[in-house]
Short mmCIF file of C-alpha atoms and ligand atoms in Angstrom, two decimals:
data_model
loop_
_atom_site.label_atom_id
_atom_site.label_comp_id
_atom_site.label_asym_id
_atom_site.label_seq_id
_atom_site.Cartn_x
_atom_site.Cartn_y
_atom_site.Cartn_z
CA UNK A 22 -82.79 142.52 7.77
CA UNK A 23 -79.47 141.57 6.43
CA UNK A 24 -77.94 138.04 6.26
CA UNK A 25 -74.47 137.09 7.65
CA UNK A 26 -71.99 136.80 4.87
CA UNK A 27 -71.15 133.15 5.68
CA UNK A 28 -74.83 132.29 5.25
CA UNK A 29 -75.03 134.02 1.89
CA UNK A 30 -72.28 131.86 0.52
CA UNK A 31 -73.47 128.64 2.25
CA UNK A 32 -74.76 125.85 -0.02
CA UNK A 33 -75.75 123.37 2.72
CA UNK A 34 -78.74 121.32 1.70
CA UNK A 35 -78.37 122.18 -1.98
CA UNK A 36 -77.79 119.84 -4.91
CA UNK A 37 -75.39 120.64 -7.83
CA UNK A 38 -75.16 118.90 -11.17
CA UNK A 39 -71.78 119.53 -12.88
CA UNK A 40 -71.20 118.34 -16.45
CA UNK A 41 -67.61 117.50 -17.44
CA UNK A 42 -66.98 117.27 -13.66
CA UNK A 43 -64.36 114.49 -13.78
CA UNK A 44 -61.34 116.69 -14.20
CA UNK A 45 -60.11 120.25 -15.07
CA UNK A 46 -62.28 123.21 -14.61
CA UNK A 47 -65.46 121.13 -13.87
CA UNK A 48 -63.83 119.34 -11.04
CA UNK A 49 -62.52 122.66 -9.65
CA UNK A 50 -66.09 124.07 -9.67
CA UNK A 51 -67.50 120.86 -8.14
CA UNK A 52 -64.86 121.15 -5.36
CA UNK A 53 -65.85 124.67 -4.60
CA UNK A 54 -69.56 123.98 -4.43
CA UNK A 55 -68.98 120.80 -2.42
CA UNK A 56 -66.72 122.58 0.10
CA UNK A 57 -69.48 125.26 0.42
CA UNK A 58 -71.91 122.45 1.43
CA UNK A 59 -73.56 121.23 -1.74
CA UNK A 60 -74.03 117.64 -2.69
CA UNK A 61 -72.47 117.20 -6.14
CA UNK A 62 -73.46 114.93 -9.02
CA UNK A 63 -70.83 114.69 -11.70
CA UNK A 64 -71.05 113.48 -15.29
CA UNK A 65 -68.52 112.80 -18.04
CA UNK A 66 -67.89 109.90 -20.51
CA UNK A 67 -65.12 108.04 -18.63
CA UNK A 68 -66.25 106.10 -15.65
CA UNK A 69 -62.61 105.69 -14.33
CA UNK A 70 -61.92 109.45 -14.20
CA UNK A 71 -65.44 109.99 -12.53
CA UNK A 72 -64.60 107.43 -9.97
CA UNK A 73 -61.25 109.23 -9.21
CA UNK A 74 -62.96 112.58 -9.08
CA UNK A 75 -65.53 111.27 -6.59
CA UNK A 76 -62.79 109.83 -4.38
CA UNK A 77 -60.89 113.12 -4.47
CA UNK A 78 -64.16 114.96 -3.42
CA UNK A 79 -65.11 112.38 -0.84
CA UNK A 80 -61.66 112.69 0.78
CA UNK A 81 -62.61 116.38 1.42
CA UNK A 82 -65.81 115.33 3.07
CA UNK A 83 -68.00 116.15 0.10
CA UNK A 84 -71.06 114.10 -0.83
CA UNK A 85 -70.38 113.20 -4.42
CA UNK A 86 -71.86 110.79 -6.97
CA UNK A 87 -71.58 110.34 -10.74
CA UNK A 88 -73.08 108.86 -13.84
CA UNK A 89 -71.10 108.27 -17.15
CA UNK A 90 -72.79 109.74 -20.29
CA UNK A 91 -72.01 111.42 -23.63
CA UNK A 92 -73.53 114.92 -23.38
CA UNK A 93 -73.40 115.32 -27.14
CA UNK A 94 -76.33 112.76 -27.40
CA UNK A 95 -79.79 114.24 -26.58
CA UNK A 96 -81.08 110.96 -25.17
CA UNK A 97 -77.99 110.80 -22.81
CA UNK A 98 -78.64 114.33 -21.57
CA UNK A 99 -82.23 113.22 -20.57
CA UNK A 100 -80.86 110.09 -18.92
CA UNK A 101 -78.36 112.10 -16.77
CA UNK A 102 -81.16 114.54 -15.82
CA UNK A 103 -83.48 111.70 -14.79
CA UNK A 104 -80.67 110.01 -12.77
CA UNK A 105 -79.59 113.11 -11.04
CA UNK A 106 -83.27 114.02 -10.08
CA UNK A 107 -83.87 110.36 -8.98
CA UNK A 108 -80.74 110.14 -6.85
CA UNK A 109 -80.66 113.67 -5.46
CA UNK A 110 -84.28 114.76 -5.40
CA UNK A 111 -83.98 118.20 -6.97
CA UNK A 112 -81.20 120.18 -8.64
CA UNK A 113 -80.59 123.67 -7.31
CA UNK A 114 -77.38 124.41 -9.22
CA UNK A 115 -76.65 123.35 -12.76
CA UNK A 116 -73.09 123.84 -14.05
CA UNK A 117 -72.94 123.40 -17.83
CA UNK A 118 -69.19 122.84 -18.21
CA UNK A 119 -68.54 119.93 -20.47
CA UNK A 120 -66.78 121.18 -23.58
CA UNK A 121 -64.29 120.16 -26.25
CA UNK A 122 -62.30 121.72 -29.12
CA UNK A 123 -60.93 120.73 -32.49
CA UNK A 124 -58.28 122.47 -34.44
CA UNK A 125 -58.18 122.89 -38.24
CA UNK A 126 -58.10 125.89 -40.66
CA UNK A 127 -61.61 127.20 -41.22
CA UNK A 128 -61.41 126.65 -44.96
CA UNK A 129 -60.81 122.91 -44.48
CA UNK A 130 -62.72 122.43 -41.23
CA UNK A 131 -64.49 118.99 -41.31
CA UNK A 132 -68.30 119.07 -40.91
CA UNK A 133 -68.11 116.22 -38.48
CA UNK A 134 -65.74 118.25 -36.29
CA UNK A 135 -68.00 121.25 -36.50
CA UNK A 136 -71.04 119.09 -35.44
CA UNK A 137 -69.15 117.40 -32.64
CA UNK A 138 -67.97 120.71 -31.07
CA UNK A 139 -71.36 122.49 -31.51
CA UNK A 140 -73.35 119.43 -30.17
CA UNK A 141 -71.35 119.33 -26.99
CA UNK A 142 -70.46 122.94 -26.38
CA UNK A 143 -73.76 124.59 -27.12
CA UNK A 144 -76.63 122.09 -27.94
CA UNK A 145 -75.99 120.05 -24.79
CA UNK A 146 -76.22 123.19 -22.64
CA UNK A 147 -79.46 124.06 -24.18
CA UNK A 148 -80.90 120.51 -23.68
CA UNK A 149 -79.63 120.17 -20.15
CA UNK A 150 -80.95 123.49 -19.05
CA UNK A 151 -84.25 122.58 -20.58
CA UNK A 152 -84.37 119.21 -18.75
CA UNK A 153 -83.34 120.69 -15.29
CA UNK A 154 -85.20 123.92 -15.81
CA UNK A 155 -88.52 122.24 -16.66
CA UNK A 156 -88.37 119.25 -14.34
CA UNK A 157 -86.85 120.90 -11.24
CA UNK A 158 -86.11 124.57 -11.22
CA UNK A 159 -89.26 126.14 -12.82
CA UNK A 160 -91.75 124.08 -10.68
CA UNK A 161 -89.87 125.21 -7.49
CA UNK A 162 -89.32 128.80 -8.67
CA UNK A 163 -85.66 128.54 -7.78
CA UNK A 164 -82.42 127.71 -9.62
CA UNK A 165 -78.90 128.76 -10.48
CA UNK A 166 -77.48 127.97 -13.87
CA UNK A 167 -73.81 128.56 -14.58
CA UNK A 168 -72.51 128.09 -18.10
CA UNK A 169 -68.82 127.79 -18.82
CA UNK A 170 -68.08 129.97 -21.84
CA UNK A 171 -64.48 131.28 -22.57
CA UNK A 172 -62.85 134.55 -23.42
CA UNK A 173 -62.77 133.02 -26.84
CA UNK A 174 -66.49 133.71 -26.95
CA UNK A 175 -65.96 137.38 -26.30
CA UNK A 176 -63.78 138.26 -29.29
CA UNK A 177 -62.01 136.64 -32.24
CA UNK A 178 -58.83 134.66 -31.40
CA UNK A 179 -56.08 135.44 -34.01
CA UNK A 180 -54.71 132.43 -35.81
CA UNK A 181 -55.61 129.58 -33.37
CA UNK A 182 -57.77 127.72 -36.06
CA UNK A 183 -60.67 126.68 -33.86
CA UNK A 184 -63.62 128.15 -35.75
CA UNK A 185 -66.20 125.85 -34.23
CA UNK A 186 -64.93 126.37 -30.63
CA UNK A 187 -64.96 130.25 -30.96
CA UNK A 188 -68.42 130.09 -32.49
CA UNK A 189 -69.78 127.85 -29.83
CA UNK A 190 -68.52 129.92 -26.97
CA UNK A 191 -69.89 133.07 -28.50
CA UNK A 192 -73.23 131.22 -28.66
CA UNK A 193 -72.84 130.22 -24.95
CA UNK A 194 -72.47 134.00 -24.07
CA UNK A 195 -75.75 135.07 -25.77
CA UNK A 196 -77.52 131.86 -24.76
CA UNK A 197 -76.78 132.83 -21.12
CA UNK A 198 -78.20 136.38 -21.58
CA UNK A 199 -81.35 135.12 -23.55
CA UNK A 200 -82.15 132.35 -21.03
CA UNK A 201 -81.67 134.84 -18.15
CA UNK A 202 -84.21 137.15 -19.75
CA UNK A 203 -86.72 134.36 -20.12
CA UNK A 204 -86.31 132.42 -16.80
CA UNK A 205 -85.88 135.43 -14.38
CA UNK A 206 -89.53 135.43 -13.66
CA UNK A 207 -89.18 131.74 -12.48
CA UNK A 208 -86.49 132.75 -9.88
CA UNK A 209 -83.67 131.19 -11.94
CA UNK A 210 -80.39 133.05 -12.44
CA UNK A 211 -78.36 132.26 -15.54
CA UNK A 212 -74.77 133.44 -15.69
CA UNK A 213 -71.56 132.45 -17.45
CA UNK A 214 -67.87 132.16 -16.46
CA UNK A 215 -65.47 133.11 -19.27
CA UNK A 216 -62.16 131.59 -18.22
CA UNK A 217 -58.88 132.64 -19.84
CA UNK A 218 -56.11 130.06 -20.05
CA UNK A 219 -56.09 127.37 -17.50
CA UNK A 220 -53.80 124.23 -17.67
CA UNK A 221 -56.04 121.22 -18.37
CA UNK A 222 -56.16 118.13 -20.51
CA UNK A 223 -57.87 120.32 -23.17
CA UNK A 224 -55.07 122.97 -23.22
CA UNK A 225 -52.04 120.63 -22.66
CA UNK A 226 -50.92 120.76 -26.24
CA UNK A 227 -51.24 124.62 -26.44
CA UNK A 228 -49.37 125.05 -23.12
CA UNK A 229 -46.52 122.88 -24.36
CA UNK A 230 -46.34 124.67 -27.68
CA UNK A 231 -46.60 128.19 -26.60
CA UNK A 232 -45.25 127.92 -23.07
CA UNK A 233 -46.45 129.26 -19.75
CA UNK A 234 -44.23 132.39 -19.95
CA UNK A 235 -45.65 133.62 -23.26
CA UNK A 236 -49.25 132.83 -22.11
CA UNK A 237 -48.64 134.74 -18.80
CA UNK A 238 -47.27 137.77 -20.55
CA UNK A 239 -50.57 138.18 -22.49
CA UNK A 240 -52.26 138.86 -19.11
CA UNK A 241 -52.08 142.17 -17.10
CA UNK A 242 -51.64 139.95 -14.01
CA UNK A 243 -48.74 138.15 -15.74
CA UNK A 244 -50.12 134.60 -14.88
CA UNK A 245 -52.37 131.92 -16.21
CA UNK A 246 -55.26 130.37 -14.08
CA UNK A 247 -54.72 127.91 -11.39
CA UNK A 248 -56.59 125.26 -9.45
CA UNK A 249 -58.40 127.81 -7.26
CA UNK A 250 -59.05 130.73 -9.61
CA UNK A 251 -62.67 129.85 -10.73
CA UNK A 252 -63.89 128.92 -7.26
CA UNK A 253 -64.90 132.31 -5.96
CA UNK A 254 -66.78 133.33 -9.15
CA UNK A 255 -68.58 129.97 -9.32
CA UNK A 256 -69.61 130.21 -5.71
CA UNK A 257 -70.94 133.77 -6.21
CA UNK A 258 -73.12 132.69 -9.08
CA UNK A 259 -74.27 129.56 -7.22
CA UNK A 260 -75.15 131.01 -3.92
CA UNK A 261 -77.57 133.42 -2.31
CA UNK A 262 -74.77 136.05 -2.53
CA UNK A 263 -75.53 136.16 -6.23
CA UNK A 264 -79.28 136.19 -6.11
CA UNK A 265 -79.61 139.64 -7.77
CA UNK A 266 -77.04 138.73 -10.58
CA UNK A 267 -78.29 137.25 -13.78
CA UNK A 268 -77.36 137.39 -17.53
CA UNK A 269 -73.79 138.20 -16.66
CA UNK A 270 -70.52 137.02 -18.20
CA UNK A 271 -67.59 137.13 -15.79
CA UNK A 272 -64.14 136.82 -17.33
CA UNK A 273 -61.69 134.98 -15.03
CA UNK A 274 -58.64 135.59 -17.12
CA UNK A 275 -55.95 137.63 -15.37
CA UNK A 276 -57.17 140.69 -17.29
CA UNK A 277 -56.54 139.37 -20.83
CA UNK A 278 -59.90 140.39 -22.18
CA UNK A 279 -59.80 143.78 -20.65
CA UNK A 280 -56.88 144.80 -22.70
CA UNK A 281 -57.80 142.91 -25.84
CA UNK A 282 -54.54 141.00 -26.15
CA UNK A 283 -56.60 138.23 -27.62
CA UNK A 284 -57.08 134.66 -26.37
N1 LIG B 306 -58.77 125.18 -19.80
C1 LIG B 306 -59.00 126.39 -20.27
O1 LIG B 306 -58.04 127.21 -20.48
C2 LIG B 306 -60.36 126.86 -20.64
C3 LIG B 306 -60.56 128.17 -20.98
C4 LIG B 306 -61.78 128.61 -21.28
C5 LIG B 306 -62.89 127.73 -21.24
N2 LIG B 306 -62.70 126.47 -20.93
C6 LIG B 306 -63.94 125.57 -20.90
O2 LIG B 306 -63.91 124.94 -19.65
C7 LIG B 306 -64.71 123.68 -19.84
C8 LIG B 306 -63.87 122.61 -19.24
O3 LIG B 306 -62.73 122.48 -19.97
P1 LIG B 306 -61.30 121.82 -19.34
O4 LIG B 306 -60.13 122.81 -19.73
O5 LIG B 306 -61.48 121.48 -17.87
O6 LIG B 306 -61.18 120.58 -20.22
P2 LIG B 306 -60.91 119.07 -19.93
O7 LIG B 306 -59.88 118.93 -18.90
O8 LIG B 306 -60.66 118.45 -21.20
O9 LIG B 306 -62.28 118.60 -19.26
C9 LIG B 306 -63.39 118.40 -20.15
C10 LIG B 306 -64.50 117.74 -19.29
O10 LIG B 306 -65.70 117.47 -20.04
C11 LIG B 306 -65.92 116.07 -20.24
N3 LIG B 306 -66.37 115.79 -21.60
C12 LIG B 306 -65.71 115.93 -22.80
N4 LIG B 306 -66.49 115.49 -23.83
C13 LIG B 306 -67.68 115.16 -23.23
C14 LIG B 306 -68.85 114.52 -23.80
N5 LIG B 306 -68.99 114.37 -25.11
N6 LIG B 306 -69.86 114.27 -23.02
C15 LIG B 306 -69.71 114.39 -21.63
N7 LIG B 306 -68.65 114.92 -21.05
C16 LIG B 306 -67.60 115.27 -21.89
C17 LIG B 306 -64.61 115.43 -19.99
O11 LIG B 306 -64.63 114.06 -19.56
P3 LIG B 306 -64.64 112.78 -20.59
O12 LIG B 306 -63.54 113.03 -21.60
O13 LIG B 306 -64.57 111.65 -19.71
O14 LIG B 306 -66.02 112.83 -21.31
C18 LIG B 306 -64.01 116.27 -18.88
O15 LIG B 306 -64.72 116.01 -17.61
C19 LIG B 306 -64.90 123.55 -21.30
O16 LIG B 306 -66.28 124.05 -21.62
C20 LIG B 306 -63.86 124.52 -21.96
O17 LIG B 306 -64.30 125.00 -23.13
C21 LIG B 306 -61.47 125.94 -20.59
#
């Protein structure tokens, strides 16, 4: 017997934890999951931004809460998982989105910058998945994990000088496939979004330097991402509509990666 399409995409009664949910792509994803009916629990470092994000979501009728934490610290990852589980009960959907970058030529790249980027962009994803997987998803034989990679993890990126970022996002891509292989038997899907260029605090400098026209020309669709473009893909991975999809990397990039114009 088939299920009505509205029900397949309905997240009523589900709980979602979104790291880096205070702004940018994380907030866009939180909004999508919340509007589809999920309760959302946000985390990021700055309490003020989290408070603003919560008010933004609540104004749309979404049940939103937050805790401030630095995801690059393993003890903080565990604390966020404990708080989320205590305050929401269980976590059905984990969105590993928090990420950062650092620019320097590879030959002079500081070790501290390498560690900072790696500890947030890939180690925290491993640790948070382990926490939520072990404590909430595996015992219930159900879960959806969505990792935010990047098209910078699908190929090299010319002369952008972000060796740690490109390396970390490549790691997110194969972490996603590897965990999908291991946790499929527990009823957990693990997929990744690979966004192209979206305006955000992280990309503000690049956008100002290169300009929206040049960035748009690199894409077959001749545009960069906007405040809605990740929502559909995120909801597909998060909902029953995506229950037969795991280990996949979906580029949401206006077609940039399809024609290898580079990121
Ligand atoms: N924008 C793009 O074009 C693009 C393209 C491809 C992939 N992505 C990926 O999308 C994700 C979100 O990026 P964005 O563009 O939305 O950037 P953003 O606006 O800078 O947002 C980053 C989010 O992560 C949080 N965060 C940063 N460091 C953290 C830490 N140590 N611990 C906990 N939270 C931390 C930030 O809040 P606090 O600063 O308060 O901690 C914020 O909520 C990243 O993984 C990024 O690599 C972005």
